[in-house]
Amino acid sequence: MAIKIYLLFISLFLLSTVSSAQEIDQAIWKDYSPAFVVYNR
């Protein structure tokens, strides 16, 4: 049970890290934001 909670915590952490990284990329590459939207879907 502890392993499942641990994996869930890691997955949530990775998701938050990836989403924040995408926001940073969008801020840097504003001209390519439509490409990021398509990529996210």
Coordinates of C-alpha atoms in Angstrom, one line a residue:
M1 CA 0.0 0.0 0.0
A2 CA 2.8 2.4 0.9
I3 CA 4.4 1.7 -2.5
K4 CA 1.2 2.8 -4.3
I5 CA 1.0 6.0 -2.4
Y6 CA 4.7 6.6 -3.1
L7 CA 4.2 6.1 -6.8
L8 CA 1.1 8.3 -6.8
F9 CA 3.1 11.1 -5.1
I10 CA 6.0 10.7 -7.7
S11 CA 3.5 10.8 -10.6
L12 CA 1.8 13.9 -9.3
F13 CA 5.2 15.6 -8.8
L14 CA 6.3 14.7 -12.3
L15 CA 3.0 16.0 -13.7
S16 CA 3.4 19.3 -11.9
T17 CA 7.0 19.6 -13.0
V18 CA 6.1 19.0 -16.6
S19 CA 3.2 21.4 -16.6
S20 CA 5.3 24.2 -15.0
A21 CA 8.0 23.5 -17.6
Q22 CA 5.5 23.9 -20.4
E23 CA 4.3 27.2 -18.9
I24 CA 7.9 28.4 -18.9
D25 CA 8.4 27.2 -22.5
Q26 CA 5.2 29.1 -23.5
A27 CA 6.4 32.2 -21.8
I28 CA 9.7 32.0 -23.7
W29 CA 8.4 30.9 -27.1
K30 CA 5.2 32.9 -27.3
D31 CA 5.1 32.7 -31.1
Y32 CA 4.9 28.9 -30.8
S33 CA 2.1 28.7 -28.3
P34 CA -0.4 27.1 -30.7
A35 CA 2.0 24.3 -31.3
F36 CA 2.2 23.7 -27.6
V37 CA -1.6 23.6 -27.4
V38 CA -1.7 21.0 -30.1
Y39 CA 1.1 19.0 -28.4
N40 CA -0.7 19.1 -25.0
R41 CA -3.8 17.6 -26.5

